[in-house]
Coordinates of N, CA and C and ligand atoms in Angstrom, one line a residue:
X1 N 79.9 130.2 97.8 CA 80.0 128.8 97.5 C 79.0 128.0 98.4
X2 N 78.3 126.8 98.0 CA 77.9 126.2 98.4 C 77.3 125.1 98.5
X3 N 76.7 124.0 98.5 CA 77.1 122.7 98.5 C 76.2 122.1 96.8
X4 N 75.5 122.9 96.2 CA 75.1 122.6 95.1 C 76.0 123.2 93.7
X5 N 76.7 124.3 94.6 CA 77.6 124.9 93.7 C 79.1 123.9 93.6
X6 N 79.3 123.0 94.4 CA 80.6 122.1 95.0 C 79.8 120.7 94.2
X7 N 78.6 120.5 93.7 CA 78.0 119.2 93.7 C 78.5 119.4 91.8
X8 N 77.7 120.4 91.6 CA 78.3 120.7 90.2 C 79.6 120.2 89.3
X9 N 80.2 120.9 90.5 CA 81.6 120.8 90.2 C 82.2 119.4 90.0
X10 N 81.7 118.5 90.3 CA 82.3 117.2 90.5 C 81.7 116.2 89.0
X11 N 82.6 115.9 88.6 CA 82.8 115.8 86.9 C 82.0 113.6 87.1
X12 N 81.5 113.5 86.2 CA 80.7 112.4 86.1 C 81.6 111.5 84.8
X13 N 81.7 110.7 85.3 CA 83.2 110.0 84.0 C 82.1 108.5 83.5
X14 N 81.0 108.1 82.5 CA 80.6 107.1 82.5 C 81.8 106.3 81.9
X15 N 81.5 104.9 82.3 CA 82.0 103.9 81.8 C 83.3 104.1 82.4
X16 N 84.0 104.4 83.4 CA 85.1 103.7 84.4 C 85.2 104.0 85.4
X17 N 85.7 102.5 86.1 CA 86.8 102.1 85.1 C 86.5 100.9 84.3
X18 N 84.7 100.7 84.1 CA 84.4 99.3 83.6 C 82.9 100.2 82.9
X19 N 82.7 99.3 82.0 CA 81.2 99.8 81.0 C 80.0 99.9 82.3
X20 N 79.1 100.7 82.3 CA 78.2 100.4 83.7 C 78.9 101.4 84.6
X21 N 79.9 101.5 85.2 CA 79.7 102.3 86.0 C 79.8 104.2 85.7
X22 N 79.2 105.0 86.5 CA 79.6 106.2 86.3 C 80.1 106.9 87.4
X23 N 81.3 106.8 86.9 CA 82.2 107.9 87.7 C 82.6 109.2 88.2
X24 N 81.9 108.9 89.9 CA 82.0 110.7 90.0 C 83.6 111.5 90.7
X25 N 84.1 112.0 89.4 CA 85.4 112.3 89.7 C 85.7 113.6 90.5
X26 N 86.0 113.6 92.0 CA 86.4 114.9 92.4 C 87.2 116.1 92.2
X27 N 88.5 115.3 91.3 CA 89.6 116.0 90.5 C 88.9 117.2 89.9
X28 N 87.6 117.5 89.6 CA 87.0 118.7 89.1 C 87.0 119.9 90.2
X29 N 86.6 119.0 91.0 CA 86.2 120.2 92.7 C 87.1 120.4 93.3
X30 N 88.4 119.4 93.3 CA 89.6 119.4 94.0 C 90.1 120.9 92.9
X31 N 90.5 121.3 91.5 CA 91.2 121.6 91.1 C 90.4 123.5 91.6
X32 N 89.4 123.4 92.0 CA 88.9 124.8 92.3 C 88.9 125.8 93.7
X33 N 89.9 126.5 94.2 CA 89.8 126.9 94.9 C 89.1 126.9 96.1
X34 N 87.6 127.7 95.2 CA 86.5 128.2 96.4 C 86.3 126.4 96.7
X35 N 85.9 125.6 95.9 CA 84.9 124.2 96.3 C 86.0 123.4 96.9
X36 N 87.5 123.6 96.5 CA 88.3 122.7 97.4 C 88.0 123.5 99.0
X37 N 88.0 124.9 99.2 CA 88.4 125.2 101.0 C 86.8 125.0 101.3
X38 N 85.7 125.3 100.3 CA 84.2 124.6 100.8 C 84.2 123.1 101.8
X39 N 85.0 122.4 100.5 CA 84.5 120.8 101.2 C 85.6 121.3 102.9
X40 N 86.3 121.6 102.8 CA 87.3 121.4 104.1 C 86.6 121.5 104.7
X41 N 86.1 123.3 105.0 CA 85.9 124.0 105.9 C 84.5 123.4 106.3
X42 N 83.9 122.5 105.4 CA 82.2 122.5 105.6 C 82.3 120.7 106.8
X43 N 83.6 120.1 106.3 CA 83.7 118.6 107.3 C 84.2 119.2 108.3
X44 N 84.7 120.1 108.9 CA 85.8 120.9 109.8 C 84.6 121.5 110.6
X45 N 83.4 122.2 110.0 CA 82.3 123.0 110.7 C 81.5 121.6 111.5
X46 N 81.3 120.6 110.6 CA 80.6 119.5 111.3 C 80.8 118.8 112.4
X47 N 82.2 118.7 112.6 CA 82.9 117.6 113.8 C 83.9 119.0 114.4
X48 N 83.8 119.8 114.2 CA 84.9 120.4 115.3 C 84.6 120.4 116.6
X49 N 83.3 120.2 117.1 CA 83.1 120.3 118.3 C 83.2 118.7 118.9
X50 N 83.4 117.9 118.7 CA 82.8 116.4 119.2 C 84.2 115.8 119.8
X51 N 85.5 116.6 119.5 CA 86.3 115.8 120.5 C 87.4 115.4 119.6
X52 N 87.4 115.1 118.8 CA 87.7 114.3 117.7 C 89.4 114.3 117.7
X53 N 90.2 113.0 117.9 CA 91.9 113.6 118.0 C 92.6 112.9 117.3
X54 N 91.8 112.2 116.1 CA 92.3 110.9 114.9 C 91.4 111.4 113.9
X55 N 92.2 111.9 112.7 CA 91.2 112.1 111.3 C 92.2 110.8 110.2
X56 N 91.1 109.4 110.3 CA 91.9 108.7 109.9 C 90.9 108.7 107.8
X57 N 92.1 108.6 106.9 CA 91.6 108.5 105.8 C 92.3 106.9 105.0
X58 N 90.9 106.8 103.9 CA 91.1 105.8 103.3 C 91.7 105.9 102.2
X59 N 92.9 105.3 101.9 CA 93.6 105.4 100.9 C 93.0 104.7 99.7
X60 N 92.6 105.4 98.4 CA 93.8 107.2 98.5 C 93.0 107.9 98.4
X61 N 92.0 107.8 98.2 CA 91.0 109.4 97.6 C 90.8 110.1 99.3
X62 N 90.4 109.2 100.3 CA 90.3 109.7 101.5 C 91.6 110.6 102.3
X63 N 92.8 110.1 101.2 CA 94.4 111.1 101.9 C 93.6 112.2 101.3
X64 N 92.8 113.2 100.8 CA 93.5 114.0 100.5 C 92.6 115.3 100.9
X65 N 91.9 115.0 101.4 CA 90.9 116.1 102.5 C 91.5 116.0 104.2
X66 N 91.7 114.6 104.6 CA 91.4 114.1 105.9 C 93.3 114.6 106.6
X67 N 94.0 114.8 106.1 CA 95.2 115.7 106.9 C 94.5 117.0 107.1
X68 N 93.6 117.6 105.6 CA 93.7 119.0 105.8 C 92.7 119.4 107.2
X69 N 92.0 118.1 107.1 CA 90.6 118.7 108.1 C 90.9 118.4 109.6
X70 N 92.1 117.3 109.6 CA 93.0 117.2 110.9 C 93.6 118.3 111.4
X71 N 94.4 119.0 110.8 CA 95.1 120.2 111.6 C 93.9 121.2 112.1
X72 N 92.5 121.5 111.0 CA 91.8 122.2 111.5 C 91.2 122.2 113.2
X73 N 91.0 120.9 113.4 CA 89.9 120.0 113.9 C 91.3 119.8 115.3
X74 N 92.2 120.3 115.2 CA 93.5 120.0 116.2 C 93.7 118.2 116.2
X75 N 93.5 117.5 115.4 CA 93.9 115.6 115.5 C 95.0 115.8 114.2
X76 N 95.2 114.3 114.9 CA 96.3 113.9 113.6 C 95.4 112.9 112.9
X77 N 97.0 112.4 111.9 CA 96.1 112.1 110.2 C 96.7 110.7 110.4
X78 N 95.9 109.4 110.2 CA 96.2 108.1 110.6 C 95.8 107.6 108.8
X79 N 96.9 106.8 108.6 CA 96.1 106.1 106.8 C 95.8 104.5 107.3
X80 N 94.3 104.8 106.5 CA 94.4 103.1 106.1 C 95.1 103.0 105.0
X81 N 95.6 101.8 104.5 CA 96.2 101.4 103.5 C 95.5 100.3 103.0
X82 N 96.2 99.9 101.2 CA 95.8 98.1 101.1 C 97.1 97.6 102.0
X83 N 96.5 96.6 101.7 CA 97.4 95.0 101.8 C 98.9 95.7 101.7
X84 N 99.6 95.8 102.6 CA 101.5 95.6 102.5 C 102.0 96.4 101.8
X85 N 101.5 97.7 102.4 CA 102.3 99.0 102.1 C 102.1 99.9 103.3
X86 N 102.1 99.5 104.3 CA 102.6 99.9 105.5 C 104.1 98.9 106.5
X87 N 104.7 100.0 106.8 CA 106.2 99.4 107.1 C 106.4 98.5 108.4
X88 N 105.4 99.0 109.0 CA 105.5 98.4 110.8 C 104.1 97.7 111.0
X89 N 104.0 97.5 112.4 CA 103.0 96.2 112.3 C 101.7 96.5 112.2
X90 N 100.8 95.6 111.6 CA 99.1 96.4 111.0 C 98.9 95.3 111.4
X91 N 97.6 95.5 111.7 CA 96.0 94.9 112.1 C 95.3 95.2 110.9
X92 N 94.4 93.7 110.1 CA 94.2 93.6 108.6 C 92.6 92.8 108.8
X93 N 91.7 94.0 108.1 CA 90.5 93.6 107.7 C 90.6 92.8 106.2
X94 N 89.4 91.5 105.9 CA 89.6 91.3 104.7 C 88.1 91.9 104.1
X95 N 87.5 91.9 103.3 CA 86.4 92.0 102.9 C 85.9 92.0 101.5
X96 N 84.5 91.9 100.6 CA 84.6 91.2 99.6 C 84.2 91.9 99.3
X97 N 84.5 92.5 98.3 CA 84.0 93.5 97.1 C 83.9 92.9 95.9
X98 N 83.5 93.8 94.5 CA 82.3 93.1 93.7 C 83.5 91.6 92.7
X99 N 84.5 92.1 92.6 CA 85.4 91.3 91.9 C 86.7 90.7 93.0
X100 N 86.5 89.5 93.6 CA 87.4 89.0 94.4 C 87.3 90.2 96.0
X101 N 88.5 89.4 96.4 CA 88.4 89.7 98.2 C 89.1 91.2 98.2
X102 N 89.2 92.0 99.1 CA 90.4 92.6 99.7 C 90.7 93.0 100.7
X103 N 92.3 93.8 101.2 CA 92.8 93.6 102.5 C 92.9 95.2 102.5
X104 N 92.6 95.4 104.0 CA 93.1 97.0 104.0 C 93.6 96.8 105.3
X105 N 95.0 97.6 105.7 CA 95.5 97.7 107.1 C 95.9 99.1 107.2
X106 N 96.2 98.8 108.8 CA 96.2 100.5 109.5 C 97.6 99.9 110.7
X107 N 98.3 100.8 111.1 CA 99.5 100.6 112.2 C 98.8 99.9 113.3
X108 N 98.8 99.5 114.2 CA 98.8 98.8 115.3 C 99.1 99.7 116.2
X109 N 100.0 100.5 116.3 CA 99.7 101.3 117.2 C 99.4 103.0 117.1
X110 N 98.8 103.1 115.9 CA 98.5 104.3 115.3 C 97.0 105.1 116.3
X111 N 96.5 104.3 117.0 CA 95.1 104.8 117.5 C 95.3 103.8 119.2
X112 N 94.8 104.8 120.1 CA 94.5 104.2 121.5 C 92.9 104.1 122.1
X113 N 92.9 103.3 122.7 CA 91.4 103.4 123.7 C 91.1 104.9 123.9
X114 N 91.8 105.9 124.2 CA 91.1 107.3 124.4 C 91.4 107.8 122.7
X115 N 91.2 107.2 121.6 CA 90.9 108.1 120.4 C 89.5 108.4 120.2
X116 N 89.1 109.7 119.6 CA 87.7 110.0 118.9 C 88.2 109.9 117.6
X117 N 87.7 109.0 116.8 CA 87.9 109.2 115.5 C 86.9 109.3 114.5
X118 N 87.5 110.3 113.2 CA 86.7 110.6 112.2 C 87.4 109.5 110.9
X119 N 87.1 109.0 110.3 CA 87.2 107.9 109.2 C 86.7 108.7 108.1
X120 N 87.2 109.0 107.1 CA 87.1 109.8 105.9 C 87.3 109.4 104.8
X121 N 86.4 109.0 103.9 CA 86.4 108.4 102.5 C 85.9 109.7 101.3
X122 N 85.8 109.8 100.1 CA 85.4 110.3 99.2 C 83.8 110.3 98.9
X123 N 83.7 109.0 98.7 CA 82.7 108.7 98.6 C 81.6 107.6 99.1
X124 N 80.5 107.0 99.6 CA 80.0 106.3 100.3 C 78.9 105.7 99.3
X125 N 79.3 104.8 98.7 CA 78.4 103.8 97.8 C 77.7 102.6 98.6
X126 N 78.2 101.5 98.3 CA 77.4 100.4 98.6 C 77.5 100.4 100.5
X127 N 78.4 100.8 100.9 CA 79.0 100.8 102.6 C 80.5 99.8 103.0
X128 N 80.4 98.9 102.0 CA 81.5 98.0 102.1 C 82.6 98.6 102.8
X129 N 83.4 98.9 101.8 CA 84.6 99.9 102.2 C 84.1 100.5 103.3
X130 N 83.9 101.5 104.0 CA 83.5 101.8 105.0 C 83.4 101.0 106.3
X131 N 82.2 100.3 105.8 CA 82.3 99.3 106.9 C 83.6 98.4 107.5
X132 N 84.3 98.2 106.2 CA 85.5 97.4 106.9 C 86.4 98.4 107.3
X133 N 86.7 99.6 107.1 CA 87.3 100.6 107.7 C 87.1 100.8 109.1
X134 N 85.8 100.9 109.5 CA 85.1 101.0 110.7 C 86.0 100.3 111.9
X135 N 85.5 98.4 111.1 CA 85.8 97.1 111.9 C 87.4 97.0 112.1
X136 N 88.1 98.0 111.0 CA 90.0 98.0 112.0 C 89.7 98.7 112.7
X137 N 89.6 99.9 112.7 CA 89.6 100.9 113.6 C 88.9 100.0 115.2
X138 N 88.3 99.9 115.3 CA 87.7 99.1 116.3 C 88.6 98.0 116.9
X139 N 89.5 97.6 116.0 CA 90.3 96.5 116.8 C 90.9 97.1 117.3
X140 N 91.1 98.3 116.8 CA 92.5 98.8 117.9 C 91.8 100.0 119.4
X141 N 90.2 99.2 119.4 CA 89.8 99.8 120.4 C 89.3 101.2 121.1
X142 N 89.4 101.9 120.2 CA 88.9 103.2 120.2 C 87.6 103.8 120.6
X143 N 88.0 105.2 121.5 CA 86.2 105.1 122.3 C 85.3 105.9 121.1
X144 N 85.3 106.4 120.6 CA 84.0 107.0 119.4 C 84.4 106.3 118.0
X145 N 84.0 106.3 116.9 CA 83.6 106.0 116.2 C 82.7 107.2 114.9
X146 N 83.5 108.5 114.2 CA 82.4 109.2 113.3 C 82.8 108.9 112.0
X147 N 81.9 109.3 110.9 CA 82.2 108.7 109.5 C 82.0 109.5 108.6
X148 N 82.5 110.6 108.2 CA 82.1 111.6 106.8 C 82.5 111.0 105.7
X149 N 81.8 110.9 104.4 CA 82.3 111.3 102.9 C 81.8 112.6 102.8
X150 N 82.7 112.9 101.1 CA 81.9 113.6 100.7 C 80.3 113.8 100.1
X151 N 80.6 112.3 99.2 CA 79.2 112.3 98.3 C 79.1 110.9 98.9
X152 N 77.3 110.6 98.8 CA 76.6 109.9 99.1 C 75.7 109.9 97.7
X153 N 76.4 108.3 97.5 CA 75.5 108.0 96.1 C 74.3 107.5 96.6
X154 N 73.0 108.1 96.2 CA 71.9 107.7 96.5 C 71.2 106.9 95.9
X155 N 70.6 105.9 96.1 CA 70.3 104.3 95.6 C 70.8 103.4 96.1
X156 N 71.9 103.7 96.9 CA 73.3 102.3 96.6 C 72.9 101.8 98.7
X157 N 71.9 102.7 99.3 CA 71.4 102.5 100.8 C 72.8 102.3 101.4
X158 N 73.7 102.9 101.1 CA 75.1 102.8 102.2 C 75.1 103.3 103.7
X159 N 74.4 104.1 103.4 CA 73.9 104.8 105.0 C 73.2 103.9 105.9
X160 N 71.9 103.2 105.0 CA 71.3 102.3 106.1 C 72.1 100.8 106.2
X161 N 72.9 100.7 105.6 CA 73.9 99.7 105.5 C 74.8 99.7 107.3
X162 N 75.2 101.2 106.9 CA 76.1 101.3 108.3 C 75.4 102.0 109.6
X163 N 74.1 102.1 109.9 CA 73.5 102.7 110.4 C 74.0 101.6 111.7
X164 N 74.1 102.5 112.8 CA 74.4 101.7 114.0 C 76.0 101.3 114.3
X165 N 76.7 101.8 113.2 CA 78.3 100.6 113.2 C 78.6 102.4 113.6
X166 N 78.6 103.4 113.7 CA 79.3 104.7 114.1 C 78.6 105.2 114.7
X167 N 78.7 106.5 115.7 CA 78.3 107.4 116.3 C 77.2 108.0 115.1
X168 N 78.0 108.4 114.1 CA 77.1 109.4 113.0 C 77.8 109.1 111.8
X169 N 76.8 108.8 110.6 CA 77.1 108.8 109.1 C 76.9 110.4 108.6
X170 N 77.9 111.1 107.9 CA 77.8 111.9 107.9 C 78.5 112.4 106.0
X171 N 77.2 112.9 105.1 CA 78.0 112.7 104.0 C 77.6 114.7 103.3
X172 N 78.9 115.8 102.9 CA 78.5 116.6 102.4 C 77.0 116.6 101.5
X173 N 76.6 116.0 100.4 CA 75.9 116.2 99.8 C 75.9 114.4 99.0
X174 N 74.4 114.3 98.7 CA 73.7 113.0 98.0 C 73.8 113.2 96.4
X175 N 74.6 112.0 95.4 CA 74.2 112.6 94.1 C 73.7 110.9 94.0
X176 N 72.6 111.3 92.4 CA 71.7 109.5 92.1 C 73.1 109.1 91.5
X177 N 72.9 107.5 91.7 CA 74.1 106.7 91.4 C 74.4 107.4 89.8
X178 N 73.1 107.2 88.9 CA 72.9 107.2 87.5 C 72.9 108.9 87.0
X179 N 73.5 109.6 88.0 CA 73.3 110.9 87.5 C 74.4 111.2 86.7
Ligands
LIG1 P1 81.6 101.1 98.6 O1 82.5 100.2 99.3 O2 80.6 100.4 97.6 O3 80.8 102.1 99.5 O4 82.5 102.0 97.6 C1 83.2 103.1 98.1 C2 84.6 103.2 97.6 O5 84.6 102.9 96.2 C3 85.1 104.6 97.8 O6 86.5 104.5 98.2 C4 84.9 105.3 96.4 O7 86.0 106.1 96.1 C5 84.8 104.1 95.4 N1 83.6 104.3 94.5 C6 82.5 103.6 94.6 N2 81.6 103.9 93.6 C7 82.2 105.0 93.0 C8 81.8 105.8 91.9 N3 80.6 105.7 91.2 N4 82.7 106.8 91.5 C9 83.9 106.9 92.1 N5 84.3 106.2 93.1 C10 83.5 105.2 93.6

């Protein structure tokens, strides 16, 4: 297996969830053995060494790599969430994406000044998302700062978007937005 073989795999859905966009659905690479323990083992080979003792993911496509790569990596699994579906007290980014605003929160006391954290999304388009993921994590103080997706849609400059806001952008493999 390997990352062109895992790139394949990942199913292109045009037109949603709106006319224009095309959607790259992972549910294809998730449902395959070899390309699901690929992606793990291949975010797990990248950060194992760096310290790392928070694999926090973005709800929801980000739940569902970022526990498995925690137990590898020895950290626990922290969620962002939206807006008011966490039970106890959150610290709340707003930020503006292409149709109206939105909120994402994370526990308050889910991360300390001695965390290394990894922030784990699906995918890394325009940087938005990301970026406001970054700016909670940071309120709650944290000494590192790493960032893996899987796919890095190429066109969309998300990378140079966040360039400087993390230790390291770090994406398995680049597909063209329009591919
Ligand atoms: P952005 O904030 O523009 O970097 O968008 C990243 C978020 O939107 C991620 O959580 C992705 O899951 C989702 N996303 C953006 N573009 C796509 C796309 N073409 N296909 C699937 N998900 C996408």
């Amino acid at each position: 297996m390997n990352a062109e073989e895992v790139k394949n795999a990942i199913r292109n859905v045009p037109d949603f969830p709106i006319k224009g966009i095309q959607f790259k659905d992972i549910t294809t690479a998730l449902d395959k053995p070899d390309c699901l323990k690929w992606m793990r083992d291949e975010i797990v080979r990248r950060h194992k060494d760096l310290g790392i003792t928070q694999v926090v993911g973005i709800e929801s496509r980000g739940f569902i790599l970022a526990p498995a790569v925690a137990i590898e990596v020895g950290a626990g699994f922290v969620p962002i969430r939206k807006h008011n579906k966490l039970p106890a007290e959150t610290v709340s980014v707003t930020y503006a994406k292409e149709y109206g605003d939105d909120t994402i929160q994370i526990h308050k006391d889910a991360l300390t000044p001695d965390d290394v954290v990894l922030i784990h999304d699906d995918i890394l388009a325009t940087g938005g998302s990301m970026e406001a993921a970054i700016k909670l994590v940071e309120k709650l103080g944290v000494k590192k700062i790493y960032v893996n997706c899987i796919i890095e849609l190429e066109g969309l400059h998300g990378r140079e978007y966040l360039e400087g806001k993390a230790e390291r952008i770090d994406c398995l493999f680049g597909i063209e937005v329009d591919e």
